[in-house]
């Protein structure tokens, strides 16, 4: 469940974040046009070009994304002494939040990726590049730049596109220097052998890269988690964040349940550079003090925004904040489920060893008493399910003028609370059917009930479950609130 308030706090702190980006820098060139016919010379489309655009690519795209979020970036990389290198240098200099410290290697071809696009679709990509290892003098220059920059930043990003810049000497210098300074290291890998990245804090492979490096299948949540844990055990990573395309992200940490985050993209136009957006948002978030789970959620939402744009695009802090609000609503809706769906989920929770709790009520006009009950209920279990009376059920119990809010509104408000894991509506006068179906480990009701008055208490105790009476917060009830509102309206009249 998204904690929108917490995520927004990290977004607001992005301007305080400082990130060092090291890796393969390139120029992304986009050629746009229209196709109206096929060539007579070969069965290929003829592109009538109408516009061109250039931007920083590779590690430069990660840096651009970090800067777009409002964070400061130190960019350490290599360019050639050619026209493309000059264009890259100019683009980096034009980015106000990027401090580019670029080594120029004589005779090296700067990497250029040219994409030809018609009607929003890529037709062809042409690459110009040099992939040879760096000379010793350039490796030493980069190592010195990294040693200086690490003292100025909160997080280090190593973006490996296998173009030769992150050779062993540069990789080792970056990882060892950052670790000695206590600065987290995020690696976006391209090598088939993850041993080169040993000791990094977070590795962010895609599913295919993880499968290749571990020689394990990655075709399910369980398989991805197993492969990630193997990588962590072999190479000493603290966490592995796996990009899984339309399935979102999987975050695997030591001694913690894996977190599988579904994709939030509404429309997908272009996935170019989406991995850079994930790394950039993860880095900026960690630099604000975010925990890995929150940082991964922000990164996932940012990726959902950027794939809706054409080209290697970026996401601004404002765009990300708006997307978090939309994702929070979607996440809340997903927690409102049917009784059978809840039963299926409970079975999975039990298989994972979780203690399941249950409470119920009308929850009309949520007040501090409700919040206290739900918080105490959640404290007694690992996962909390709330049974919610439907509108018809509330009317039978409370009268024709109730509920004040519809069942949909009440369910969404409950689902938006972090302490609530699932909401299940029931139309009967009591939740006994739900209790019998879900068989919770603990049943929680307010302390204004006696134990023998709690519906389902006998069922829960019959199989060894616990019935808990939560403390009452005096002076709060929906009926009291509604009565006070009616009196105020009457006095004004």
GROMACS .gro file of C-alpha atoms in nm:
model
  493
    1UNK     CA    1   0.000   0.000   0.000
    2UNK     CA    2   0.131   0.343  -0.097
    3UNK     CA    3   0.188   0.596   0.177
    4UNK     CA    4   0.123   0.906  -0.033
    5UNK     CA    5   0.205   1.151   0.245
    6UNK     CA    6   0.546   0.993   0.303
    7UNK     CA    7   0.625   0.978  -0.069
    8UNK     CA    8   0.532   1.344  -0.113
    9UNK     CA    9   0.768   1.435   0.171
   10UNK     CA   10   1.057   1.275  -0.017
   11UNK     CA   11   0.959   1.450  -0.341
   12UNK     CA   12   0.962   1.784  -0.160
   13UNK     CA   13   1.316   1.710  -0.040
   14UNK     CA   14   1.456   1.628  -0.386
   15UNK     CA   15   1.626   1.972  -0.412
   16UNK     CA   16   1.839   1.873  -0.109
   17UNK     CA   17   1.965   1.551  -0.274
   18UNK     CA   18   2.310   1.523  -0.432
   19UNK     CA   19   2.401   1.229  -0.658
   20UNK     CA   20   2.721   1.122  -0.835
   21UNK     CA   21   2.666   0.952  -1.171
   22UNK     CA   22   2.952   0.759  -1.333
   23UNK     CA   23   2.932   0.552  -1.651
   24UNK     CA   24   2.897   0.540  -2.027
   25UNK     CA   25   2.789   0.878  -2.161
   26UNK     CA   26   2.634   0.907  -2.504
   27UNK     CA   27   2.434   1.128  -2.736
   28UNK     CA   28   2.075   1.028  -2.811
   29UNK     CA   29   1.963   1.164  -3.148
   30UNK     CA   30   1.599   1.138  -3.257
   31UNK     CA   31   1.496   1.185  -3.620
   32UNK     CA   32   1.121   1.232  -3.668
   33UNK     CA   33   0.924   1.208  -3.989
   34UNK     CA   34   0.643   1.041  -4.180
   35UNK     CA   35   0.626   0.729  -4.394
   36UNK     CA   36   0.398   0.733  -4.696
   37UNK     CA   37   0.551   0.469  -4.919
   38UNK     CA   38   0.795   0.179  -4.945
   39UNK     CA   39   1.125   0.213  -5.130
   40UNK     CA   40   1.147   0.071  -5.481
   41UNK     CA   41   1.507  -0.028  -5.408
   42UNK     CA   42   1.429  -0.259  -5.115
   43UNK     CA   43   1.125  -0.355  -4.901
   44UNK     CA   44   1.190  -0.074  -4.653
   45UNK     CA   45   0.986   0.234  -4.558
   46UNK     CA   46   1.098   0.577  -4.679
   47UNK     CA   47   1.110   0.827  -4.393
   48UNK     CA   48   1.047   1.189  -4.490
   49UNK     CA   49   1.223   1.367  -4.204
   50UNK     CA   50   1.063   1.671  -4.045
   51UNK     CA   51   1.251   1.732  -3.719
   52UNK     CA   52   1.551   1.624  -3.514
   53UNK     CA   53   1.627   1.635  -3.144
   54UNK     CA   54   1.937   1.554  -2.939
   55UNK     CA   55   1.980   1.488  -2.567
   56UNK     CA   56   2.215   1.326  -2.321
   57UNK     CA   57   2.192   0.947  -2.320
   58UNK     CA   58   2.332   0.656  -2.119
   59UNK     CA   59   2.452   0.776  -1.780
   60UNK     CA   60   2.366   1.124  -1.908
   61UNK     CA   61   2.001   1.027  -1.923
   62UNK     CA   62   2.015   0.912  -1.561
   63UNK     CA   63   2.174   1.246  -1.472
   64UNK     CA   64   1.908   1.436  -1.670
   65UNK     CA   65   1.634   1.249  -1.486
   66UNK     CA   66   1.787   1.326  -1.148
   67UNK     CA   67   1.817   1.694  -1.240
   68UNK     CA   68   1.458   1.700  -1.370
   69UNK     CA   69   1.344   1.588  -1.025
   70UNK     CA   70   1.523   1.892  -0.883
   71UNK     CA   71   1.832   1.720  -0.742
   72UNK     CA   72   2.196   1.815  -0.801
   73UNK     CA   73   2.421   1.584  -1.001
   74UNK     CA   74   2.795   1.539  -1.043
   75UNK     CA   75   2.852   1.362  -1.376
   76UNK     CA   76   3.184   1.181  -1.428
   77UNK     CA   77   3.230   1.022  -1.771
   78UNK     CA   78   3.437   1.014  -2.091
   79UNK     CA   79   3.379   1.171  -2.433
   80UNK     CA   80   3.579   1.164  -2.754
   81UNK     CA   81   3.751   1.462  -2.915
   82UNK     CA   82   3.493   1.473  -3.196
   83UNK     CA   83   3.183   1.670  -3.294
   84UNK     CA   84   2.951   1.439  -3.100
   85UNK     CA   85   3.170   1.489  -2.793
   86UNK     CA   86   3.136   1.864  -2.830
   87UNK     CA   87   2.758   1.831  -2.857
   88UNK     CA   88   2.751   1.613  -2.542
   89UNK     CA   89   2.967   1.864  -2.355
   90UNK     CA   90   2.738   2.148  -2.460
   91UNK     CA   91   2.422   1.964  -2.355
   92UNK     CA   92   2.572   1.881  -2.014
   93UNK     CA   93   2.682   2.241  -1.962
   94UNK     CA   94   2.329   2.363  -2.042
   95UNK     CA   95   2.180   2.156  -1.758
   96UNK     CA   96   2.178   2.389  -1.461
   97UNK     CA   97   2.183   2.115  -1.196
   98UNK     CA   98   2.449   1.896  -1.362
   99UNK     CA   99   2.815   1.951  -1.277
  100UNK     CA  100   2.983   1.766  -1.566
  101UNK     CA  101   3.342   1.656  -1.508
  102UNK     CA  102   3.422   1.492  -1.839
  103UNK     CA  103   3.749   1.334  -1.946
  104UNK     CA  104   3.830   1.378  -2.317
  105UNK     CA  105   4.007   1.085  -2.482
  106UNK     CA  106   4.188   1.161  -2.804
  107UNK     CA  107   4.084   0.940  -3.095
  108UNK     CA  108   3.782   0.792  -2.918
  109UNK     CA  109   3.448   0.785  -3.101
  110UNK     CA  110   3.181   0.935  -2.877
  111UNK     CA  111   2.880   0.706  -2.855
  112UNK     CA  112   2.580   0.821  -3.060
  113UNK     CA  113   2.247   0.642  -3.085
  114UNK     CA  114   2.024   0.767  -3.366
  115UNK     CA  115   1.660   0.662  -3.361
  116UNK     CA  116   1.432   0.709  -3.661
  117UNK     CA  117   1.069   0.757  -3.563
  118UNK     CA  118   0.740   0.781  -3.753
  119UNK     CA  119   0.393   0.810  -3.599
  120UNK     CA  120   0.537   0.757  -3.252
  121UNK     CA  121   0.704   0.426  -3.349
  122UNK     CA  122   1.075   0.356  -3.387
  123UNK     CA  123   1.165   0.227  -3.731
  124UNK     CA  124   1.540   0.188  -3.687
  125UNK     CA  125   1.826   0.264  -3.448
  126UNK     CA  126   2.179   0.329  -3.576
  127UNK     CA  127   2.471   0.323  -3.328
  128UNK     CA  128   2.816   0.483  -3.356
  129UNK     CA  129   3.044   0.389  -3.069
  130UNK     CA  130   3.377   0.284  -2.926
  131UNK     CA  131   3.374  -0.004  -2.679
  132UNK     CA  132   3.745  -0.051  -2.617
  133UNK     CA  133   3.875  -0.025  -2.257
  134UNK     CA  134   4.007   0.309  -2.138
  135UNK     CA  135   4.382   0.378  -2.130
  136UNK     CA  136   4.544   0.375  -1.786
  137UNK     CA  137   4.581   0.754  -1.777
  138UNK     CA  138   4.207   0.804  -1.829
  139UNK     CA  139   4.123   0.541  -1.565
  140UNK     CA  140   4.345   0.727  -1.318
  141UNK     CA  141   4.180   1.059  -1.406
  142UNK     CA  142   3.831   0.915  -1.350
  143UNK     CA  143   3.937   0.754  -1.020
  144UNK     CA  144   4.060   1.092  -0.894
  145UNK     CA  145   3.738   1.263  -1.003
  146UNK     CA  146   3.533   0.997  -0.824
  147UNK     CA  147   3.741   1.026  -0.506
  148UNK     CA  148   3.675   1.401  -0.495
  149UNK     CA  149   3.306   1.382  -0.592
  150UNK     CA  150   3.212   1.110  -0.339
  151UNK     CA  151   3.274   1.358  -0.056
  152UNK     CA  152   3.012   1.590  -0.209
  153UNK     CA  153   2.718   1.352  -0.259
  154UNK     CA  154   2.464   1.132  -0.080
  155UNK     CA  155   2.437   0.847  -0.335
  156UNK     CA  156   2.651   0.707  -0.619
  157UNK     CA  157   2.502   0.572  -0.944
  158UNK     CA  158   2.713   0.349  -1.169
  159UNK     CA  159   2.546   0.322  -1.510
  160UNK     CA  160   2.709   0.050  -1.718
  161UNK     CA  161   2.621   0.034  -2.089
  162UNK     CA  162   2.920  -0.190  -2.172
  163UNK     CA  163   3.094   0.081  -2.379
  164UNK     CA  164   3.421   0.050  -2.188
  165UNK     CA  165   3.406   0.340  -1.942
  166UNK     CA  166   3.318   0.128  -1.639
  167UNK     CA  167   3.622  -0.093  -1.682
  168UNK     CA  168   3.738  -0.293  -1.382
  169UNK     CA  169   3.969  -0.018  -1.259
  170UNK     CA  170   3.696   0.249  -1.263
  171UNK     CA  171   3.435   0.014  -1.115
  172UNK     CA  172   3.662  -0.096  -0.832
  173UNK     CA  173   3.768   0.261  -0.756
  174UNK     CA  174   3.407   0.382  -0.747
  175UNK     CA  175   3.275   0.098  -0.529
  176UNK     CA  176   3.569   0.099  -0.287
  177UNK     CA  177   3.571   0.479  -0.253
  178UNK     CA  178   3.198   0.503  -0.196
  179UNK     CA  179   3.194   0.216   0.054
  180UNK     CA  180   3.481   0.372   0.250
  181UNK     CA  181   3.284   0.697   0.267
  182UNK     CA  182   2.961   0.520   0.370
  183UNK     CA  183   2.780   0.635   0.055
  184UNK     CA  184   2.520   0.395  -0.097
  185UNK     CA  185   2.599   0.263  -0.447
  186UNK     CA  186   2.334   0.184  -0.708
  187UNK     CA  187   2.447  -0.014  -1.014
  188UNK     CA  188   2.261  -0.045  -1.343
  189UNK     CA  189   2.443  -0.350  -1.486
  190UNK     CA  190   2.511  -0.472  -1.837
  191UNK     CA  191   2.777  -0.738  -1.777
  192UNK     CA  192   2.669  -1.099  -1.774
  193UNK     CA  193   2.887  -1.158  -1.468
  194UNK     CA  194   2.771  -0.959  -1.165
  195UNK     CA  195   3.099  -1.032  -0.983
  196UNK     CA  196   3.233  -0.704  -1.124
  197UNK     CA  197   2.975  -0.515  -0.916
  198UNK     CA  198   3.040  -0.704  -0.591
  199UNK     CA  199   2.990  -0.491  -0.283
  200UNK     CA  200   2.740  -0.247  -0.436
  201UNK     CA  201   2.445  -0.152  -0.220
  202UNK     CA  202   2.164  -0.197  -0.475
  203UNK     CA  203   2.182  -0.377  -0.810
  204UNK     CA  204   1.912  -0.289  -1.065
  205UNK     CA  205   1.910  -0.550  -1.343
  206UNK     CA  206   1.621  -0.626  -1.571
  207UNK     CA  207   1.472  -0.973  -1.564
  208UNK     CA  208   1.681  -1.104  -1.857
  209UNK     CA  209   2.006  -0.972  -1.707
  210UNK     CA  210   1.931  -1.134  -1.372
  211UNK     CA  211   1.847  -1.466  -1.539
  212UNK     CA  212   2.171  -1.462  -1.740
  213UNK     CA  213   2.396  -1.374  -1.446
  214UNK     CA  214   2.246  -1.628  -1.207
  215UNK     CA  215   2.163  -1.898  -1.464
  216UNK     CA  216   1.819  -1.921  -1.306
  217UNK     CA  217   1.468  -1.873  -1.451
  218UNK     CA  218   1.296  -1.541  -1.375
  219UNK     CA  219   0.946  -1.606  -1.507
  220UNK     CA  220   0.749  -1.560  -1.183
  221UNK     CA  221   0.756  -1.362  -0.858
  222UNK     CA  222   0.902  -1.660  -0.674
  223UNK     CA  223   1.166  -1.726  -0.941
  224UNK     CA  224   1.275  -1.362  -0.953
  225UNK     CA  225   1.307  -1.355  -0.575
  226UNK     CA  226   1.512  -1.676  -0.571
  227UNK     CA  227   1.749  -1.547  -0.839
  228UNK     CA  228   1.785  -1.212  -0.665
  229UNK     CA  229   1.867  -1.380  -0.334
  230UNK     CA  230   2.130  -1.591  -0.508
  231UNK     CA  231   2.289  -1.275  -0.651
  232UNK     CA  232   2.286  -1.111  -0.309
  233UNK     CA  233   2.446  -1.413  -0.144
  234UNK     CA  234   2.718  -1.453  -0.408
  235UNK     CA  235   2.816  -1.091  -0.462
  236UNK     CA  236   2.726  -0.913  -0.139
  237UNK     CA  237   2.451  -0.678  -0.256
  238UNK     CA  238   2.221  -0.544   0.015
  239UNK     CA  239   1.926  -0.540  -0.224
  240UNK     CA  240   1.832  -0.621  -0.583
  241UNK     CA  241   1.567  -0.418  -0.766
  242UNK     CA  242   1.450  -0.606  -1.076
  243UNK     CA  243   1.283  -0.428  -1.368
  244UNK     CA  244   1.011  -0.656  -1.506
  245UNK     CA  245   0.868  -0.447  -1.790
  246UNK     CA  246   0.486  -0.444  -1.781
  247UNK     CA  247   0.492  -0.640  -1.453
  248UNK     CA  248   0.659  -0.354  -1.267
  249UNK     CA  249   0.946  -0.389  -1.021
  250UNK     CA  250   1.052  -0.650  -0.767
  251UNK     CA  251   1.253  -0.536  -0.464
  252UNK     CA  252   1.439  -0.810  -0.279
  253UNK     CA  253   1.621  -0.723   0.046
  254UNK     CA  254   1.801  -0.930   0.305
  255UNK     CA  255   1.589  -1.084   0.582
  256UNK     CA  256   1.279  -0.906   0.449
  257UNK     CA  257   0.976  -1.015   0.249
  258UNK     CA  258   1.014  -0.943  -0.124
  259UNK     CA  259   0.810  -0.650  -0.252
  260UNK     CA  260   0.654  -0.695  -0.596
  261UNK     CA  261   0.528  -0.358  -0.721
  262UNK     CA  262   0.285  -0.363  -1.017
  263UNK     CA  263   0.348  -0.122  -1.304
  264UNK     CA  264   0.159   0.209  -1.293
  265UNK     CA  265   0.180   0.305  -1.661
  266UNK     CA  266  -0.153   0.422  -1.809
  267UNK     CA  267  -0.026   0.422  -2.169
  268UNK     CA  268   0.305   0.304  -2.314
  269UNK     CA  269   0.447   0.499  -2.609
  270UNK     CA  270   0.822   0.447  -2.570
  271UNK     CA  271   1.024   0.248  -2.315
  272UNK     CA  272   1.356   0.409  -2.419
  273UNK     CA  273   1.542   0.520  -2.109
  274UNK     CA  274   1.281   0.395  -1.862
  275UNK     CA  275   1.551   0.203  -1.675
  276UNK     CA  276   1.747   0.527  -1.633
  277UNK     CA  277   1.437   0.690  -1.486
  278UNK     CA  278   1.405   0.406  -1.234
  279UNK     CA  279   1.770   0.439  -1.129
  280UNK     CA  280   1.751   0.818  -1.114
  281UNK     CA  281   1.438   0.827  -0.900
  282UNK     CA  282   1.570   0.552  -0.674
  283UNK     CA  283   1.893   0.748  -0.624
  284UNK     CA  284   1.726   1.084  -0.559
  285UNK     CA  285   1.483   0.921  -0.316
  286UNK     CA  286   1.755   0.740  -0.120
  287UNK     CA  287   1.948   1.067  -0.107
  288UNK     CA  288   1.654   1.226   0.076
  289UNK     CA  289   1.664   0.952   0.340
  290UNK     CA  290   1.386   0.736   0.193
  291UNK     CA  291   1.385   0.367   0.281
  292UNK     CA  292   1.433   0.124  -0.009
  293UNK     CA  293   1.064   0.030  -0.031
  294UNK     CA  294   0.951   0.393  -0.060
  295UNK     CA  295   1.229   0.471  -0.307
  296UNK     CA  296   1.130   0.172  -0.521
  297UNK     CA  297   0.764   0.278  -0.519
  298UNK     CA  298   0.859   0.628  -0.636
  299UNK     CA  299   1.087   0.481  -0.903
  300UNK     CA  300   0.808   0.256  -1.028
  301UNK     CA  301   0.560   0.544  -1.050
  302UNK     CA  302   0.817   0.762  -1.229
  303UNK     CA  303   0.877   0.487  -1.486
  304UNK     CA  304   0.502   0.470  -1.546
  305UNK     CA  305   0.504   0.840  -1.632
  306UNK     CA  306   0.809   0.838  -1.858
  307UNK     CA  307   0.699   0.546  -2.079
  308UNK     CA  308   0.395   0.757  -2.169
  309UNK     CA  309   0.629   1.002  -2.344
  310UNK     CA  310   0.821   0.966  -2.670
  311UNK     CA  311   1.200   0.938  -2.655
  312UNK     CA  312   1.437   0.925  -2.360
  313UNK     CA  313   1.221   1.160  -2.157
  314UNK     CA  314   1.238   1.279  -1.797
  315UNK     CA  315   0.989   1.324  -1.513
  316UNK     CA  316   0.965   1.643  -1.310
  317UNK     CA  317   0.900   1.653  -0.937
  318UNK     CA  318   0.554   1.801  -1.001
  319UNK     CA  319   0.466   1.525  -1.250
  320UNK     CA  320   0.581   1.263  -1.003
  321UNK     CA  321   0.376   1.417  -0.722
  322UNK     CA  322   0.063   1.412  -0.940
  323UNK     CA  323   0.131   1.052  -1.040
  324UNK     CA  324   0.171   0.952  -0.674
  325UNK     CA  325  -0.175   1.095  -0.600
  326UNK     CA  326  -0.327   0.897  -0.888
  327UNK     CA  327  -0.142   0.577  -0.786
  328UNK     CA  328  -0.258   0.615  -0.427
  329UNK     CA  329  -0.623   0.618  -0.536
  330UNK     CA  330  -0.567   0.314  -0.758
  331UNK     CA  331  -0.388   0.133  -0.476
  332UNK     CA  332  -0.674   0.202  -0.236
  333UNK     CA  333  -0.931   0.071  -0.483
  334UNK     CA  334  -0.729  -0.249  -0.524
  335UNK     CA  335  -0.760  -0.320  -0.151
  336UNK     CA  336  -1.141  -0.338  -0.170
  337UNK     CA  337  -1.207  -0.702  -0.263
  338UNK     CA  338  -1.475  -0.971  -0.261
  339UNK     CA  339  -1.506  -1.224   0.019
  340UNK     CA  340  -1.366  -1.505  -0.197
  341UNK     CA  341  -1.075  -1.292  -0.314
  342UNK     CA  342  -0.999  -1.212   0.050
  343UNK     CA  343  -1.008  -1.583   0.134
  344UNK     CA  344  -0.759  -1.658  -0.146
  345UNK     CA  345  -0.530  -1.382  -0.020
  346UNK     CA  346  -0.555  -1.510   0.338
  347UNK     CA  347  -0.442  -1.853   0.217
  348UNK     CA  348  -0.130  -1.697   0.063
  349UNK     CA  349  -0.063  -1.493   0.377
  350UNK     CA  350  -0.088  -1.804   0.594
  351UNK     CA  351   0.153  -1.988   0.366
  352UNK     CA  352   0.399  -1.704   0.432
  353UNK     CA  353   0.349  -1.737   0.807
  354UNK     CA  354   0.152  -1.414   0.861
  355UNK     CA  355  -0.093  -1.367   1.149
  356UNK     CA  356  -0.429  -1.247   1.010
  357UNK     CA  357  -0.658  -1.012   1.199
  358UNK     CA  358  -1.022  -0.913   1.140
  359UNK     CA  359  -1.247  -0.636   1.263
  360UNK     CA  360  -1.573  -0.495   1.132
  361UNK     CA  361  -1.813  -0.205   1.149
  362UNK     CA  362  -2.008   0.060   0.960
  363UNK     CA  363  -1.728   0.321   0.976
  364UNK     CA  364  -1.964   0.603   0.883
  365UNK     CA  365  -1.770   0.932   0.917
  366UNK     CA  366  -1.430   0.803   1.020
  367UNK     CA  367  -1.318   0.956   1.353
  368UNK     CA  368  -1.031   0.919   1.605
  369UNK     CA  369  -1.209   0.632   1.777
  370UNK     CA  370  -1.210   0.434   1.452
  371UNK     CA  371  -0.845   0.514   1.389
  372UNK     CA  372  -0.752   0.398   1.739
  373UNK     CA  373  -0.945   0.070   1.693
  374UNK     CA  374  -0.786  -0.001   1.357
  375UNK     CA  375  -0.435   0.083   1.479
  376UNK     CA  376  -0.473  -0.143   1.783
  377UNK     CA  377  -0.615  -0.420   1.566
  378UNK     CA  378  -0.323  -0.397   1.321
  379UNK     CA  379  -0.076  -0.402   1.609
  380UNK     CA  380  -0.208  -0.746   1.707
  381UNK     CA  381  -0.152  -0.906   1.366
  382UNK     CA  382   0.061  -0.896   1.049
  383UNK     CA  383  -0.229  -0.836   0.808
  384UNK     CA  384  -0.564  -0.672   0.889
  385UNK     CA  385  -0.894  -0.729   0.708
  386UNK     CA  386  -1.186  -0.494   0.773
  387UNK     CA  387  -1.542  -0.615   0.721
  388UNK     CA  388  -1.762  -0.321   0.616
  389UNK     CA  389  -2.143  -0.310   0.635
  390UNK     CA  390  -2.304  -0.224   0.301
  391UNK     CA  391  -2.550   0.068   0.279
  392UNK     CA  392  -2.855  -0.160   0.309
  393UNK     CA  393  -2.704  -0.329   0.612
  394UNK     CA  394  -2.629   0.007   0.778
  395UNK     CA  395  -2.986   0.129   0.718
  396UNK     CA  396  -3.128  -0.177   0.889
  397UNK     CA  397  -2.897  -0.126   1.187
  398UNK     CA  398  -2.891   0.253   1.217
  399UNK     CA  399  -3.208   0.382   1.050
  400UNK     CA  400  -3.315   0.519   0.714
  401UNK     CA  401  -3.107   0.838   0.750
  402UNK     CA  402  -2.782   0.640   0.761
  403UNK     CA  403  -2.521   0.597   0.636
  404UNK     CA  404  -2.410   0.953   0.573
  405UNK     CA  405  -2.146   0.829   0.328
  406UNK     CA  406  -2.198   0.559   0.068
  407UNK     CA  407  -2.038   0.217   0.099
  408UNK     CA  408  -1.799   0.304  -0.185
  409UNK     CA  409  -1.679   0.620  -0.013
  410UNK     CA  410  -1.645   0.442   0.323
  411UNK     CA  411  -1.453   0.154   0.165
  412UNK     CA  412  -1.207   0.384  -0.013
  413UNK     CA  413  -1.143   0.588   0.303
  414UNK     CA  414  -1.068   0.269   0.498
  415UNK     CA  415  -0.852   0.130   0.218
  416UNK     CA  416  -0.645   0.449   0.212
  417UNK     CA  417  -0.524   0.379   0.567
  418UNK     CA  418  -0.183   0.213   0.588
  419UNK     CA  419  -0.296  -0.010   0.878
  420UNK     CA  420  -0.570  -0.170   0.665
  421UNK     CA  421  -0.464  -0.442   0.422
  422UNK     CA  422  -0.803  -0.547   0.277
  423UNK     CA  423  -1.163  -0.422   0.292
  424UNK     CA  424  -1.451  -0.666   0.236
  425UNK     CA  425  -1.811  -0.547   0.226
  426UNK     CA  426  -2.091  -0.766   0.364
  427UNK     CA  427  -2.468  -0.717   0.323
  428UNK     CA  428  -2.586  -0.924   0.622
  429UNK     CA  429  -2.656  -0.772   0.964
  430UNK     CA  430  -2.349  -0.947   1.111
  431UNK     CA  431  -2.011  -1.053   0.971
  432UNK     CA  432  -2.043  -1.414   1.087
  433UNK     CA  433  -2.022  -1.550   0.731
  434UNK     CA  434  -1.696  -1.361   0.675
  435UNK     CA  435  -1.550  -1.481   1.004
  436UNK     CA  436  -1.634  -1.841   0.915
  437UNK     CA  437  -1.485  -1.802   0.566
  438UNK     CA  438  -1.166  -1.616   0.660
  439UNK     CA  439  -1.096  -1.785   0.996
  440UNK     CA  440  -0.886  -1.497   1.132
  441UNK     CA  441  -0.615  -1.563   1.390
  442UNK     CA  442  -0.737  -1.267   1.592
  443UNK     CA  443  -1.080  -1.101   1.601
  444UNK     CA  444  -1.084  -0.743   1.729
  445UNK     CA  445  -1.381  -0.532   1.847
  446UNK     CA  446  -1.418  -0.218   2.053
  447UNK     CA  447  -1.408  -0.239   2.432
  448UNK     CA  448  -1.771  -0.125   2.454
  449UNK     CA  449  -1.863  -0.487   2.375
  450UNK     CA  450  -1.857  -0.775   2.620
  451UNK     CA  451  -1.672  -1.084   2.499
  452UNK     CA  452  -1.994  -1.284   2.468
  453UNK     CA  453  -2.144  -1.005   2.253
  454UNK     CA  454  -1.873  -1.017   1.987
  455UNK     CA  455  -2.014  -1.180   1.675
  456UNK     CA  456  -1.792  -1.470   1.570
  457UNK     CA  457  -1.601  -1.490   1.900
  458UNK     CA  458  -1.713  -1.847   1.957
  459UNK     CA  459  -1.608  -1.945   1.606
  460UNK     CA  460  -1.259  -1.793   1.641
  461UNK     CA  461  -1.199  -1.943   1.986
  462UNK     CA  462  -1.317  -2.285   1.867
  463UNK     CA  463  -1.008  -2.327   1.649
  464UNK     CA  464  -0.767  -2.162   1.893
  465UNK     CA  465  -0.786  -1.804   1.766
  466UNK     CA  466  -0.780  -1.495   1.986
  467UNK     CA  467  -1.055  -1.241   2.053
  468UNK     CA  468  -0.930  -0.898   2.153
  469UNK     CA  469  -1.127  -0.601   2.289
  470UNK     CA  470  -0.963  -0.273   2.188
  471UNK     CA  471  -0.950   0.033   2.412
  472UNK     CA  472  -1.224   0.291   2.364
  473UNK     CA  473  -1.145   0.655   2.286
  474UNK     CA  474  -1.413   0.844   2.485
  475UNK     CA  475  -1.622   1.115   2.326
  476UNK     CA  476  -1.610   0.984   1.971
  477UNK     CA  477  -1.880   0.809   1.770
  478UNK     CA  478  -2.035   0.861   1.429
  479UNK     CA  479  -2.377   0.911   1.587
  480UNK     CA  480  -2.241   1.187   1.814
  481UNK     CA  481  -2.072   1.361   1.521
  482UNK     CA  482  -2.390   1.346   1.311
  483UNK     CA  483  -2.598   1.472   1.605
  484UNK     CA  484  -2.365   1.770   1.659
  485UNK     CA  485  -2.379   1.855   1.289
  486UNK     CA  486  -2.759   1.846   1.298
  487UNK     CA  487  -2.770   2.076   1.602
  488UNK     CA  488  -2.540   2.329   1.435
  489UNK     CA  489  -2.759   2.335   1.125
  490UNK     CA  490  -3.066   2.379   1.346
  491UNK     CA  491  -2.906   2.667   1.540
  492UNK     CA  492  -2.806   2.845   1.219
  493UNK     CA  493  -3.161   2.809   1.091
   0.00000   0.00000   0.00000
